[in-house]
Amino acid sequence: MTAGSADQRTAIRDIAGALGLSASTVSRALNGVYGVNEETRRLVRDKAEELGYIPHYGAKQLVGKSSQLVGVIMPEFEFEASSGFVFLLPAIQRELQRIGKDAIFFSVPFSRYPPKRLSYFIGSRGLDACVALPAFHGGHPLMEEALELGIPCVNFEGVTGPRCSSVVADDYQGGYLAAKRLLEEGHRHIGHIRGPSGLRICAERYEGFRDALREYGIEHSEELLEGGDFSGTSGARAAAALIDRRPDMTALFCANDLMAAGAIQALSQMGIAVPDRVSVCGYDGDTYSAYTVPPLTTIRHSRDLYAEKAVVLLQELLAGRQGRTEKVPPTMLERQSIGRRHAD
């Protein structure tokens, strides 16, 4: 059923009557709006399926209608840890507008994804396509649903299919560049603060980092590894733990800029100067990284280039071309947080 049609309004009234609910409650449940308890959502979803309310993307295409709307879907994390994703939004919106499309933004719980949420987004907003922001990997139910529905979809985690393309950063090369830069300054005891476990980008950044160390005959020690969740708080906590465990650490590579900023703050509070005593390298090139003290040297992937490539891939999918992967190379953004290791 087409979003906003008389048939849709009738279906909502039918569902409401069958369940003894108000039409507004049914509408909120179908649209994924907060304020409806999970049991009610489940009842509404089941009844909607029974009545054939949930559309398949292909059905909309058969009637030849286009809304010119692209859903941009963001994972719900703690906002501090989500800041890297947020910075992508203006660039994606700008690129979509350039090709005559409008962006509509959705956020969904990452670890407790509501079943068929993407189907409801498509049905309630009449989406032509979607863009899934970083974190939605191949095993995530949202991506599995996108592949099943056949809606043109671009993601940033390497997931591809007949109607699905991906823009991926060369995170392995980024981790390699960070380690190489620190090694060239004479550092050998280098700590690493990883991001959330299970994310491809974190694994690849660490793999590149370790391989660079191996070129210098160094196997990275577990004692020099701490986990984080992309927040500044976790970066501060991890830096303190690393220094406590390995006071000989002279450099630190963080899997994102916010954790690096937290690490610098923690080191400063412990009386450890950056970069005189410990050098710090971040990752992402976020705007605020220029305003840490000292300004953060970091690995940068251009978000404008990310967005540009994502929309080019989306145009290809909308034109009927097969899904494919496009890789974005990293660059080193030199500032003042890396220094030469002083002799002991």
CSV table of N, CA and C in Angstrom, one decimal, residues 156-269:
chain,number,residue,atom,x,y,z
A,156,PHE,N,28.7,1.2,4.6
A,156,PHE,CA,30.1,1.5,4.8
A,156,PHE,C,30.9,0.4,5.5
A,157,GLU,N,30.3,-0.8,5.4
A,157,GLU,CA,30.9,-2.0,6.0
A,157,GLU,C,31.3,-3.1,5.1
A,158,GLY,N,31.3,-2.9,3.8
A,158,GLY,CA,31.7,-3.9,2.9
A,158,GLY,C,30.7,-4.9,2.5
A,159,VAL,N,29.4,-4.6,2.8
A,159,VAL,CA,28.3,-5.5,2.4
A,159,VAL,C,27.8,-5.2,1.0
A,160,THR,N,27.9,-6.3,0.2
A,160,THR,CA,27.4,-6.1,-1.2
A,160,THR,C,26.4,-7.1,-1.6
A,161,GLY,N,25.7,-6.8,-2.6
A,161,GLY,CA,24.7,-7.8,-3.2
A,161,GLY,C,24.2,-7.2,-4.5
A,162,PRO,N,23.2,-7.8,-5.2
A,162,PRO,CA,22.7,-7.3,-6.5
A,162,PRO,C,22.3,-5.9,-6.4
A,163,ARG,N,21.7,-5.5,-5.3
A,163,ARG,CA,21.1,-4.1,-5.1
A,163,ARG,C,21.8,-3.4,-3.9
A,164,CYS,N,23.0,-3.8,-3.6
A,164,CYS,CA,23.7,-3.3,-2.4
A,164,CYS,C,25.1,-3.0,-2.7
A,165,SER,N,25.6,-1.8,-2.5
A,165,SER,CA,27.0,-1.4,-2.7
A,165,SER,C,27.6,-0.8,-1.4
A,166,SER,N,28.9,-0.7,-1.4
A,166,SER,CA,29.6,-0.3,-0.2
A,166,SER,C,30.7,0.6,-0.5
A,167,VAL,N,30.9,1.6,0.4
A,167,VAL,CA,32.1,2.5,0.4
A,167,VAL,C,32.8,2.1,1.7
A,168,VAL,N,34.1,1.7,1.5
A,168,VAL,CA,34.8,1.3,2.7
A,168,VAL,C,36.1,2.0,2.7
A,169,ALA,N,36.5,2.4,3.9
A,169,ALA,CA,37.8,3.0,4.2
A,169,ALA,C,38.8,1.9,4.1
A,170,ASP,N,40.0,2.3,3.7
A,170,ASP,CA,41.1,1.3,3.8
A,170,ASP,C,41.7,1.4,5.2
A,171,ASP,N,41.0,0.8,6.1
A,171,ASP,CA,41.3,0.9,7.5
A,171,ASP,C,42.6,0.2,7.9
A,172,TYR,N,42.9,-0.9,7.1
A,172,TYR,CA,44.2,-1.6,7.3
A,172,TYR,C,45.3,-0.6,7.0
A,173,GLN,N,45.2,0.1,5.9
A,173,GLN,CA,46.3,1.0,5.6
A,173,GLN,C,46.4,2.2,6.6
A,174,GLY,N,45.2,2.6,7.1
A,174,GLY,CA,45.2,3.7,8.1
A,174,GLY,C,46.0,3.2,9.4
A,175,GLY,N,45.7,2.0,9.9
A,175,GLY,CA,46.4,1.5,11.0
A,175,GLY,C,47.9,1.4,10.8
A,176,TYR,N,48.2,0.9,9.6
A,176,TYR,CA,49.6,0.7,9.2
A,176,TYR,C,50.3,2.1,9.2
A,177,LEU,N,49.7,3.1,8.6
A,177,LEU,CA,50.3,4.5,8.5
A,177,LEU,C,50.6,5.0,9.9
A,178,ALA,N,49.6,4.8,10.8
A,178,ALA,CA,49.8,5.3,12.2
A,178,ALA,C,51.0,4.7,12.9
A,179,ALA,N,51.1,3.4,12.8
A,179,ALA,CA,52.2,2.7,13.4
A,179,ALA,C,53.5,3.1,12.8
A,180,LYS,N,53.5,3.1,11.5
A,180,LYS,CA,54.8,3.5,10.8
A,180,LYS,C,55.3,4.9,11.2
A,181,ARG,N,54.3,5.8,11.3
A,181,ARG,CA,54.7,7.2,11.7
A,181,ARG,C,55.4,7.2,13.1
A,182,LEU,N,54.8,6.4,14.0
A,182,LEU,CA,55.3,6.4,15.4
A,182,LEU,C,56.7,5.6,15.4
A,183,LEU,N,56.8,4.5,14.6
A,183,LEU,CA,58.0,3.8,14.6
A,183,LEU,C,59.2,4.6,14.0
A,184,GLU,N,58.8,5.4,13.0
A,184,GLU,CA,59.9,6.3,12.4
A,184,GLU,C,60.4,7.3,13.4
A,185,GLU,N,59.6,7.6,14.4
A,185,GLU,CA,60.1,8.6,15.4
A,185,GLU,C,60.8,7.9,16.6
A,186,GLY,N,61.1,6.6,16.4
A,186,GLY,CA,61.9,5.8,17.4
A,186,GLY,C,61.1,5.1,18.4
A,187,HIS,N,59.8,5.2,18.4
A,187,HIS,CA,59.0,4.5,19.4
A,187,HIS,C,58.9,3.0,19.2
A,188,ARG,N,59.0,2.2,20.2
A,188,ARG,CA,58.9,0.8,20.1
A,188,ARG,C,57.9,0.2,21.1
A,189,HIS,N,57.6,0.9,22.2
A,189,HIS,CA,56.6,0.4,23.2
A,189,HIS,C,55.4,1.3,22.9
A,190,ILE,N,54.5,0.8,22.0
A,190,ILE,CA,53.4,1.6,21.5
A,190,ILE,C,52.1,0.9,22.0
A,191,GLY,N,51.3,1.7,22.7
A,191,GLY,CA,50.0,1.2,23.1
A,191,GLY,C,48.9,1.4,22.1
A,192,HIS,N,47.9,0.6,22.1
A,192,HIS,CA,46.8,0.8,21.2
A,192,HIS,C,45.4,0.7,22.0
A,193,ILE,N,44.6,1.7,21.7
A,193,ILE,CA,43.2,1.7,22.3
A,193,ILE,C,42.2,1.3,21.1
A,194,ARG,N,41.6,0.1,21.2
A,194,ARG,CA,40.7,-0.3,20.2
A,194,ARG,C,39.3,0.3,20.4
A,195,GLY,N,38.5,0.2,19.3
A,195,GLY,CA,37.1,0.6,19.5
A,195,GLY,C,36.3,-0.7,19.8
A,196,PRO,N,35.0,-0.6,19.7
A,196,PRO,CA,34.1,-1.7,20.1
A,196,PRO,C,34.4,-3.0,19.4
A,197,SER,N,34.4,-4.1,20.2
A,197,SER,CA,34.7,-5.4,19.6
A,197,SER,C,33.7,-5.8,18.6
A,198,GLY,N,34.1,-6.5,17.6
A,198,GLY,CA,33.1,-6.9,16.5
A,198,GLY,C,33.0,-6.0,15.4
A,199,LEU,N,33.5,-4.8,15.4
A,199,LEU,CA,33.5,-3.9,14.3
A,199,LEU,C,34.6,-4.1,13.4
A,200,ARG,N,34.3,-4.2,12.1
A,200,ARG,CA,35.3,-4.5,11.1
A,200,ARG,C,36.4,-3.4,11.1
A,201,ILE,N,36.0,-2.2,11.2
A,201,ILE,CA,37.0,-1.1,11.1
A,201,ILE,C,38.1,-1.2,12.2
A,202,CYS,N,37.6,-1.6,13.4
A,202,CYS,CA,38.6,-1.7,14.5
A,202,CYS,C,39.5,-2.9,14.3
A,203,ALA,N,39.0,-4.0,13.8
A,203,ALA,CA,39.9,-5.1,13.6
A,203,ALA,C,40.9,-4.8,12.5
A,204,GLU,N,40.5,-4.1,11.4
A,204,GLU,CA,41.4,-3.8,10.3
A,204,GLU,C,42.4,-2.8,10.7
A,205,ARG,N,42.0,-1.8,11.5
A,205,ARG,CA,43.0,-0.8,12.0
A,205,ARG,C,44.1,-1.4,12.8
A,206,TYR,N,43.7,-2.3,13.7
A,206,TYR,CA,44.6,-3.0,14.5
A,206,TYR,C,45.5,-4.0,13.7
A,207,GLU,N,45.0,-4.6,12.7
A,207,GLU,CA,45.8,-5.5,11.9
A,207,GLU,C,46.9,-4.8,11.2
A,208,GLY,N,46.5,-3.6,10.6
A,208,GLY,CA,47.5,-2.8,9.9
A,208,GLY,C,48.6,-2.3,10.8
A,209,PHE,N,48.2,-1.9,12.0
A,209,PHE,CA,49.1,-1.4,13.1
A,209,PHE,C,50.1,-2.6,13.4
A,210,ARG,N,49.6,-3.8,13.7
A,210,ARG,CA,50.5,-4.9,14.1
A,210,ARG,C,51.4,-5.2,13.0
A,211,ASP,N,50.9,-5.2,11.7
A,211,ASP,CA,51.8,-5.6,10.6
A,211,ASP,C,53.0,-4.6,10.4
A,212,ALA,N,52.7,-3.3,10.7
A,212,ALA,CA,53.8,-2.3,10.6
A,212,ALA,C,54.8,-2.6,11.7
A,213,LEU,N,54.4,-3.0,12.9
A,213,LEU,CA,55.3,-3.3,14.0
A,213,LEU,C,56.1,-4.5,13.6
A,214,ARG,N,55.5,-5.5,13.0
A,214,ARG,CA,56.2,-6.7,12.6
A,214,ARG,C,57.3,-6.4,11.6
A,215,GLU,N,57.2,-5.4,10.8
A,215,GLU,CA,58.2,-5.1,9.9
A,215,GLU,C,59.5,-4.6,10.6
A,216,TYR,N,59.3,-4.2,11.8
A,216,TYR,CA,60.4,-3.8,12.7
A,216,TYR,C,60.8,-4.9,13.7
A,217,GLY,N,60.3,-6.0,13.5
A,217,GLY,CA,60.6,-7.2,14.3
A,217,GLY,C,59.9,-7.1,15.7
A,218,ILE,N,58.8,-6.4,15.8
A,218,ILE,CA,58.1,-6.3,17.0
A,218,ILE,C,56.7,-7.0,17.0
A,219,GLU,N,56.5,-7.9,17.9
A,219,GLU,CA,55.1,-8.4,18.1
A,219,GLU,C,54.4,-7.6,19.2
A,220,HIS,N,53.2,-7.1,18.9
A,220,HIS,CA,52.5,-6.2,19.8
A,220,HIS,C,52.1,-7.0,21.0
A,221,SER,N,52.4,-6.5,22.2
A,221,SER,CA,52.1,-7.2,23.4
A,221,SER,C,50.6,-6.9,23.9
A,222,GLU,N,50.0,-8.0,24.4
A,222,GLU,CA,48.6,-7.8,25.0
A,222,GLU,C,48.6,-6.7,26.1
A,223,GLU,N,49.8,-6.6,26.8
A,223,GLU,CA,49.9,-5.6,27.8
A,223,GLU,C,49.7,-4.2,27.3
A,224,LEU,N,50.0,-4.0,26.0
A,224,LEU,CA,49.9,-2.7,25.4
A,224,LEU,C,48.6,-2.5,24.7
A,225,LEU,N,47.6,-3.3,24.9
A,225,LEU,CA,46.3,-3.2,24.3
A,225,LEU,C,45.2,-3.0,25.3
A,226,GLU,N,44.3,-2.0,25.0
A,226,GLU,CA,43.1,-1.8,25.8
A,226,GLU,C,41.9,-1.5,24.9
A,227,GLY,N,40.8,-1.9,25.4
A,227,GLY,CA,39.5,-1.7,24.6
A,227,GLY,C,38.9,-0.4,25.0
A,228,GLY,N,38.1,0.1,24.1
A,228,GLY,CA,37.3,1.4,24.3
A,228,GLY,C,36.0,1.3,23.5
A,229,ASP,N,35.2,2.3,23.7
A,229,ASP,CA,33.9,2.3,23.0
A,229,ASP,C,33.7,3.5,22.1
A,230,PHE,N,34.8,4.1,21.7
A,230,PHE,CA,34.8,5.3,20.8
A,230,PHE,C,34.5,6.6,21.6
A,231,SER,N,34.2,6.5,22.9
A,231,SER,CA,34.0,7.7,23.7
A,231,SER,C,35.3,8.3,24.3
A,232,GLY,N,35.3,9.6,24.6
A,232,GLY,CA,36.4,10.2,25.3
A,232,GLY,C,36.7,9.6,26.6
A,233,THR,N,35.6,9.3,27.3
A,233,THR,CA,35.7,8.7,28.7
A,233,THR,C,36.5,7.3,28.6
A,234,SER,N,36.1,6.5,27.6
A,234,SER,CA,36.8,5.2,27.5
A,234,SER,C,38.3,5.4,27.1
A,235,GLY,N,38.6,6.4,26.3
A,235,GLY,CA,40.0,6.7,26.0
A,235,GLY,C,40.8,7.1,27.2
A,236,ALA,N,40.2,7.9,28.0
A,236,ALA,CA,40.9,8.4,29.2
A,236,ALA,C,41.2,7.2,30.2
A,237,ARG,N,40.1,6.3,30.3
A,237,ARG,CA,40.3,5.2,31.2
A,237,ARG,C,41.3,4.2,30.7
A,238,ALA,N,41.3,4.0,29.4
A,238,ALA,CA,42.3,3.0,28.8
A,238,ALA,C,43.7,3.6,28.8
A,239,ALA,N,43.9,4.9,28.6
A,239,ALA,CA,45.2,5.4,28.7
A,239,ALA,C,45.8,5.3,30.1
A,240,ALA,N,45.0,5.5,31.1
A,240,ALA,CA,45.4,5.4,32.5
A,240,ALA,C,45.8,4.0,32.8
A,241,ALA,N,45.0,3.0,32.3
A,241,ALA,CA,45.3,1.6,32.5
A,241,ALA,C,46.6,1.2,31.9
A,242,LEU,N,46.8,1.7,30.6
A,242,LEU,CA,48.1,1.3,29.9
A,242,LEU,C,49.3,1.8,30.6
A,243,ILE,N,49.2,3.1,31.1
A,243,ILE,CA,50.4,3.7,31.8
A,243,ILE,C,50.7,3.0,33.1
A,244,ASP,N,49.6,2.6,33.8
A,244,ASP,CA,49.8,1.9,35.0
A,244,ASP,C,50.4,0.5,34.8
A,245,ARG,N,50.0,-0.2,33.7
A,245,ARG,CA,50.5,-1.5,33.4
A,245,ARG,C,51.9,-1.5,32.7
A,246,ARG,N,52.1,-0.5,31.9
A,246,ARG,CA,53.3,-0.4,31.1
A,246,ARG,C,53.9,1.1,31.2
A,247,PRO,N,54.5,1.4,32.3
A,247,PRO,CA,55.0,2.8,32.4
A,247,PRO,C,56.1,3.1,31.4
A,248,ASP,N,56.6,2.1,30.7
A,248,ASP,CA,57.6,2.3,29.6
A,248,ASP,C,57.0,2.7,28.3
A,249,MET,N,55.7,2.7,28.2
A,249,MET,CA,55.0,3.1,26.9
A,249,MET,C,55.4,4.5,26.6
A,250,THR,N,55.8,4.7,25.3
A,250,THR,CA,56.2,6.1,24.9
A,250,THR,C,55.3,6.6,23.8
A,251,ALA,N,54.3,5.8,23.3
A,251,ALA,CA,53.4,6.2,22.2
A,251,ALA,C,52.1,5.5,22.3
A,252,LEU,N,51.1,6.1,21.7
A,252,LEU,CA,49.7,5.5,21.8
A,252,LEU,C,49.0,5.8,20.5
A,253,PHE,N,48.4,4.8,19.9
A,253,PHE,CA,47.6,4.9,18.8
A,253,PHE,C,46.1,4.6,19.2
A,254,CYS,N,45.2,5.5,19.0
A,254,CYS,CA,43.8,5.4,19.3
A,254,CYS,C,43.0,5.2,18.1
A,255,ALA,N,42.0,4.3,18.2
A,255,ALA,CA,41.2,3.9,17.0
A,255,ALA,C,40.2,5.0,16.6
A,256,ASN,N,40.0,6.1,17.4
A,256,ASN,CA,39.3,7.2,16.9
A,256,ASN,C,39.8,8.5,17.6
A,257,ASP,N,39.4,9.6,17.1
A,257,ASP,CA,39.9,10.9,17.7
A,257,ASP,C,39.4,11.2,19.1
A,258,LEU,N,38.1,10.8,19.3
A,258,LEU,CA,37.5,11.1,20.6
A,258,LEU,C,38.2,10.3,21.7
A,259,MET,N,38.6,9.1,21.5
A,259,MET,CA,39.3,8.3,22.5
A,259,MET,C,40.7,8.9,22.6
A,260,ALA,N,41.3,9.4,21.5
A,260,ALA,CA,42.6,10.1,21.6
A,260,ALA,C,42.6,11.3,22.5
A,261,ALA,N,41.5,12.1,22.3
A,261,ALA,CA,41.3,13.3,23.1
A,261,ALA,C,41.2,13.0,24.6
A,262,GLY,N,40.4,12.0,24.9
A,262,GLY,CA,40.3,11.5,26.3
A,262,GLY,C,41.6,11.0,26.8
A,263,ALA,N,42.4,10.3,26.0
A,263,ALA,CA,43.7,9.9,26.4
A,263,ALA,C,44.7,11.0,26.7
A,264,ILE,N,44.7,12.0,25.9
A,264,ILE,CA,45.5,13.2,26.1
A,264,ILE,C,45.2,13.9,27.4
A,265,GLN,N,43.9,14.0,27.7
A,265,GLN,CA,43.4,14.7,28.9
A,265,GLN,C,43.9,13.9,30.1
A,266,ALA,N,43.7,12.5,30.0
A,266,ALA,CA,44.1,11.7,31.2
A,266,ALA,C,45.6,11.7,31.4
A,267,LEU,N,46.4,11.7,30.3
A,267,LEU,CA,47.9,11.8,30.5
A,267,LEU,C,48.3,13.1,31.1
A,268,SER,N,47.6,14.2,30.7
A,268,SER,CA,47.9,15.5,31.2
A,268,SER,C,47.6,15.6,32.7
A,269,GLN,N,46.5,15.0,33.1
A,269,GLN,CA,46.1,15.0,34.5
A,269,GLN,C,47.1,14.1,35.4
